[in-house]
PDB file of C-alpha atoms in Angstrom:
ATOM      1  CA  LEU E   1       0.000   0.000   0.000  1.00  0.00           C
ATOM      2  CA  ASN E   2       1.143   3.457  -0.764  1.00  0.00           C
ATOM      3  CA  ALA E   3       2.335   5.191   2.419  1.00  0.00           C
ATOM      4  CA  LYS E   4       0.790   8.545   1.476  1.00  0.00           C
ATOM      5  CA  TYR E   5      -2.756   7.191   1.966  1.00  0.00           C
ATOM      6  CA  ASN E   6      -4.324   6.991   5.410  1.00  0.00           C
ATOM      7  CA  TYR E   7      -5.609   3.430   5.879  1.00  0.00           C
ATOM      8  CA  HIS E   8      -6.371   3.591   9.619  1.00  0.00           C
ATOM      9  CA  TRP E   9      -9.981   2.633   8.867  1.00  0.00           C
ATOM     10  CA  LEU E  10      -8.799  -0.736   7.490  1.00  0.00           C
ATOM     11  CA  LYS E  11      -8.302  -2.154  10.998  1.00  0.00           C
ATOM     12  CA  PRO E  12      -9.658  -5.755  11.083  1.00  0.00           C
ATOM     13  CA  ASP E  13     -12.787  -6.219  13.189  1.00  0.00           C
ATOM     14  CA  VAL E  14     -14.746  -9.191  14.538  1.00  0.00           C
ATOM     15  CA  ILE E  15     -16.223  -9.825  11.088  1.00  0.00           C
ATOM     16  CA  SER E  16     -12.732  -9.880   9.541  1.00  0.00           C
ATOM     17  CA  TYR E  17     -11.474 -12.426  12.052  1.00  0.00           C
ATOM     18  CA  THR E  18     -14.649 -14.507  11.750  1.00  0.00           C
ATOM     19  CA  SER E  19     -14.137 -14.578   7.980  1.00  0.00           C
ATOM     20  CA  LEU E  20     -10.595 -15.820   8.557  1.00  0.00           C
ATOM     21  CA  ILE E  21     -11.965 -18.545  10.860  1.00  0.00           C
ATOM     22  CA  HIS E  22     -14.346 -19.550   8.080  1.00  0.00           C
ATOM     23  CA  CYS E  23     -11.468 -19.713   5.577  1.00  0.00           C
ATOM     24  CA  TYR E  24      -9.448 -21.980   7.859  1.00  0.00           C
ATOM     25  CA  CYS E  25     -12.431 -24.241   8.516  1.00  0.00           C
ATOM     26  CA  ASN E  26     -13.249 -24.502   4.814  1.00  0.00           C
ATOM     27  CA  ASP E  27      -9.684 -25.647   4.288  1.00  0.00           C
ATOM     28  CA  GLY E  28      -9.944 -28.233   7.090  1.00  0.00           C
ATOM     29  CA  GLN E  29      -7.572 -26.291   9.357  1.00  0.00           C
ATOM     30  CA  ILE E  30      -9.708 -26.340  12.490  1.00  0.00           C
ATOM     31  CA  VAL E  31      -6.819 -25.956  14.930  1.00  0.00           C
ATOM     32  CA  GLU E  32      -5.748 -22.773  13.145  1.00  0.00           C
ATOM     33  CA  ALA E  33      -9.348 -21.517  13.238  1.00  0.00           C
ATOM     34  CA  GLU E  34      -9.432 -22.117  16.984  1.00  0.00           C
ATOM     35  CA  HIS E  35      -6.174 -20.173  17.355  1.00  0.00           C
ATOM     36  CA  VAL E  36      -7.802 -17.220  15.616  1.00  0.00           C
ATOM     37  CA  LEU E  37     -10.771 -17.465  18.007  1.00  0.00           C
ATOM     38  CA  TRP E  38      -8.470 -17.473  21.052  1.00  0.00           C
ATOM     39  CA  GLN E  39      -6.568 -14.568  19.501  1.00  0.00           C
ATOM     40  CA  MET E  40      -9.848 -12.654  19.231  1.00  0.00           C
ATOM     41  CA  PHE E  41     -10.293 -12.953  23.007  1.00  0.00           C
ATOM     42  CA  GLU E  42      -6.779 -11.627  23.555  1.00  0.00           C
ATOM     43  CA  LEU E  43      -7.356  -8.757  21.128  1.00  0.00           C
ATOM     44  CA  TYR E  44     -10.587  -7.844  22.897  1.00  0.00           C
ATOM     45  CA  HIS E  45      -8.852  -7.757  26.279  1.00  0.00           C
ATOM     46  CA  ALA E  46      -6.041  -5.678  24.750  1.00  0.00           C
ATOM     47  CA  ARG E  47      -8.774  -3.278  23.542  1.00  0.00           C
ATOM     48  CA  TYR E  48      -7.927  -3.860  19.879  1.00  0.00           C
ATOM     49  CA  LEU E  49     -11.349  -5.371  19.142  1.00  0.00           C
ATOM     50  CA  ASN E  50     -14.444  -3.647  20.493  1.00  0.00           C
ATOM     51  CA  ARG E  51     -16.356  -6.865  21.233  1.00  0.00           C
ATOM     52  CA  TYR E  52     -16.030 -10.569  21.801  1.00  0.00           C
ATOM     53  CA  PRO E  53     -16.403 -13.162  19.017  1.00  0.00           C
ATOM     54  CA  ASP E  54     -20.008 -13.591  17.975  1.00  0.00           C
ATOM     55  CA  THR E  55     -22.295 -16.580  17.529  1.00  0.00           C
ATOM     56  CA  ARG E  56     -21.130 -17.032  13.952  1.00  0.00           C
ATOM     57  CA  ALA E  57     -17.491 -17.562  14.964  1.00  0.00           C
ATOM     58  CA  PHE E  58     -18.426 -20.332  17.390  1.00  0.00           C
ATOM     59  CA  THR E  59     -20.964 -21.894  15.025  1.00  0.00           C
ATOM     60  CA  ILE E  60     -18.466 -22.057  12.157  1.00  0.00           C
ATOM     61  CA  ILE E  61     -15.953 -23.920  14.319  1.00  0.00           C
ATOM     62  CA  PHE E  62     -18.542 -26.284  15.850  1.00  0.00           C
ATOM     63  CA  ASN E  63     -19.839 -27.146  12.366  1.00  0.00           C
ATOM     64  CA  ALA E  64     -16.305 -27.725  11.061  1.00  0.00           C
ATOM     65  CA  MET E  65     -15.616 -30.038  13.996  1.00  0.00           C
ATOM     66  CA  ALA E  66     -18.805 -31.975  13.269  1.00  0.00           C
ATOM     67  CA  ASN E  67     -17.823 -32.262   9.615  1.00  0.00           C
ATOM     68  CA  GLN E  68     -14.362 -33.481  10.612  1.00  0.00           C
ATOM     69  CA  GLN E  69     -16.021 -36.687  11.860  1.00  0.00           C
ATOM     70  CA  ASN E  70     -17.229 -37.318   8.303  1.00  0.00           C
ATOM     71  CA  ASN E  71     -13.650 -37.264   7.010  1.00  0.00           C
ATOM     72  CA  THR E  72     -12.361 -40.436   8.662  1.00  0.00           C
ATOM     73  CA  ALA E  73     -10.868 -42.107   5.621  1.00  0.00           C
ATOM     74  CA  SER E  74      -7.229 -41.714   6.622  1.00  0.00           C
ATOM     75  CA  THR E  75      -5.340 -42.557   9.791  1.00  0.00           C
ATOM     76  CA  SER E  76      -3.964 -39.022   9.989  1.00  0.00           C
ATOM     77  CA  HIS E  77      -7.515 -37.645  10.197  1.00  0.00           C
ATOM     78  CA  LYS E  78      -8.331 -40.093  12.985  1.00  0.00           C
ATOM     79  CA  LYS E  79      -5.307 -38.937  14.980  1.00  0.00           C
ATOM     80  CA  LYS E  80      -6.389 -35.300  14.604  1.00  0.00           C
ATOM     81  CA  GLN E  81      -9.920 -36.135  15.798  1.00  0.00           C
ATOM     82  CA  VAL E  82      -8.990 -37.711  19.105  1.00  0.00           C
ATOM     83  CA  ASP E  83      -9.208 -34.473  21.048  1.00  0.00           C
ATOM     84  CA  ILE E  84     -12.024 -32.774  19.108  1.00  0.00           C
ATOM     85  CA  PRO E  85     -14.771 -33.744  21.596  1.00  0.00           C
ATOM     86  CA  GLN E  86     -12.773 -32.195  24.446  1.00  0.00           C
ATOM     87  CA  ARG E  87     -12.171 -29.083  22.331  1.00  0.00           C
ATOM     88  CA  ILE E  88     -15.919 -28.799  21.642  1.00  0.00           C
ATOM     89  CA  LEU E  89     -16.593 -28.797  25.377  1.00  0.00           C
ATOM     90  CA  ALA E  90     -13.774 -26.293  25.972  1.00  0.00           C
ATOM     91  CA  LEU E  91     -15.300 -23.938  23.390  1.00  0.00           C
ATOM     92  CA  VAL E  92     -18.730 -24.231  25.011  1.00  0.00           C
ATOM     93  CA  GLU E  93     -17.107 -23.422  28.350  1.00  0.00           C
ATOM     94  CA  LYS E  94     -15.314 -20.406  26.851  1.00  0.00           C
ATOM     95  CA  MET E  95     -18.577 -19.238  25.294  1.00  0.00           C
ATOM     96  CA  GLU E  96     -20.186 -19.442  28.741  1.00  0.00           C
ATOM     97  CA  GLU E  97     -17.296 -17.630  30.410  1.00  0.00           C
ATOM     98  CA  MET E  98     -17.372 -14.915  27.776  1.00  0.00           C
ATOM     99  CA  THR E  99     -21.096 -14.377  28.304  1.00  0.00           C
ATOM    100  CA  MET E 100     -20.745 -14.270  32.088  1.00  0.00           C
ATOM    101  CA  ASN E 101     -17.940 -11.700  31.813  1.00  0.00           C
ATOM    102  CA  SER E 102     -19.982  -9.493  29.515  1.00  0.00           C
ATOM    103  CA  GLU E 103     -23.319  -9.368  31.360  1.00  0.00           C
ATOM    104  CA  ASP E 104     -22.742  -5.749  32.395  1.00  0.00           C
ATOM    105  CA  ASP E 105     -21.498  -4.756  28.959  1.00  0.00           C
ATOM    106  CA  ASN E 106     -24.356  -3.990  26.558  1.00  0.00           C
ATOM    107  CA  HIS E 107     -21.989  -4.153  23.570  1.00  0.00           C
ATOM    108  CA  ASN E 108     -21.002  -7.752  24.316  1.00  0.00           C
ATOM    109  CA  GLN E 109     -24.139  -9.173  25.862  1.00  0.00           C
ATOM    110  CA  ASN E 110     -24.663 -12.760  24.669  1.00  0.00           C
ATOM    111  CA  CYS E 111     -22.165 -12.263  21.852  1.00  0.00           C
ATOM    112  CA  GLY E 112     -21.407 -15.944  21.424  1.00  0.00           C
ATOM    113  CA  ARG E 113     -24.120 -17.705  23.356  1.00  0.00           C
ATOM    114  CA  SER E 114     -27.253 -18.459  21.359  1.00  0.00           C
ATOM    115  CA  VAL E 115     -29.480 -21.398  20.536  1.00  0.00           C
ATOM    116  CA  ILE E 116     -27.757 -21.544  17.151  1.00  0.00           C
ATOM    117  CA  ALA E 117     -24.304 -21.973  18.700  1.00  0.00           C
ATOM    118  CA  TYR E 118     -25.555 -24.540  21.207  1.00  0.00           C
ATOM    119  CA  ASN E 119     -27.302 -26.514  18.451  1.00  0.00           C
ATOM    120  CA  SER E 120     -24.074 -26.578  16.443  1.00  0.00           C
ATOM    121  CA  ALA E 121     -22.190 -27.807  19.513  1.00  0.00           C
ATOM    122  CA  LEU E 122     -24.862 -30.480  20.079  1.00  0.00           C
ATOM    123  CA  ASN E 123     -24.540 -31.619  16.468  1.00  0.00           C
ATOM    124  CA  ALA E 124     -20.770 -31.886  16.827  1.00  0.00           C
ATOM    125  CA  LEU E 125     -21.032 -33.800  20.112  1.00  0.00           C
ATOM    126  CA  GLY E 126     -23.512 -36.181  18.490  1.00  0.00           C
ATOM    127  CA  LYS E 127     -21.207 -36.850  15.547  1.00  0.00           C
ATOM    128  CA  PHE E 128     -18.563 -37.995  18.035  1.00  0.00           C
ATOM    129  CA  GLY E 129     -20.975 -40.177  20.000  1.00  0.00           C
ATOM    130  CA  MET E 130     -20.907 -37.990  23.088  1.00  0.00           C
ATOM    131  CA  VAL E 131     -24.575 -38.532  23.932  1.00  0.00           C
ATOM    132  CA  SER E 132     -24.237 -38.013  27.674  1.00  0.00           C
ATOM    133  CA  GLU E 133     -22.453 -34.691  27.161  1.00  0.00           C
ATOM    134  CA  ALA E 134     -25.114 -33.657  24.628  1.00  0.00           C
ATOM    135  CA  GLU E 135     -27.884 -34.504  27.120  1.00  0.00           C
ATOM    136  CA  ASP E 136     -26.099 -32.431  29.771  1.00  0.00           C
ATOM    137  CA  LEU E 137     -25.838 -29.524  27.355  1.00  0.00           C
ATOM    138  CA  VAL E 138     -29.560 -29.679  26.509  1.00  0.00           C
ATOM    139  CA  GLN E 139     -30.362 -29.676  30.228  1.00  0.00           C
ATOM    140  CA  HIS E 140     -28.057 -26.691  30.666  1.00  0.00           C
ATOM    141  CA  MET E 141     -29.920 -24.912  27.867  1.00  0.00           C
ATOM    142  CA  HIS E 142     -33.210 -25.590  29.705  1.00  0.00           C
ATOM    143  CA  ASP E 143     -31.719 -24.117  32.877  1.00  0.00           C
ATOM    144  CA  LEU E 144     -30.482 -21.033  31.036  1.00  0.00           C
ATOM    145  CA  HIS E 145     -33.892 -20.562  29.440  1.00  0.00           C
ATOM    146  CA  ASP E 146     -35.720 -21.006  32.733  1.00  0.00           C
ATOM    147  CA  ASN E 147     -33.459 -18.332  34.265  1.00  0.00           C
ATOM    148  CA  GLY E 148     -34.057 -15.962  31.337  1.00  0.00           C
ATOM    149  CA  GLN E 149     -30.482 -16.227  30.103  1.00  0.00           C
ATOM    150  CA  LEU E 150     -31.133 -17.885  26.738  1.00  0.00           C
TER     151      LEU E 150
END
């Protein structure tokens, strides 16, 4: 870019990073997509981003993880999948933590947590045969709804 132009308005935002997550997931690079998501949290806390990742960022990764189960043809894919169920649960936990930390912040309220994101997580858990964890998550959704939080 030519240095004489002022490009300060080109600063990447949540949509930019979510698009990058989508690119990584489309290319099967889920770990890299997760790194971008974690980076988004760091950038928010460093006041570079003005809000947390949104529902779309989580949903894209959950869906990519679910689709990873469909790609079990090679041994290398199976090795990569071993920890995906634990990573799904870690992302759900981070989504919860993010929402709890932003309850007093109107700009971030329920940024990641939504029925859509939970349904994507449930789908991914189901693809990996984690029925008990999926049942627990549905019960948690009921509890959140009953308390007016979802």
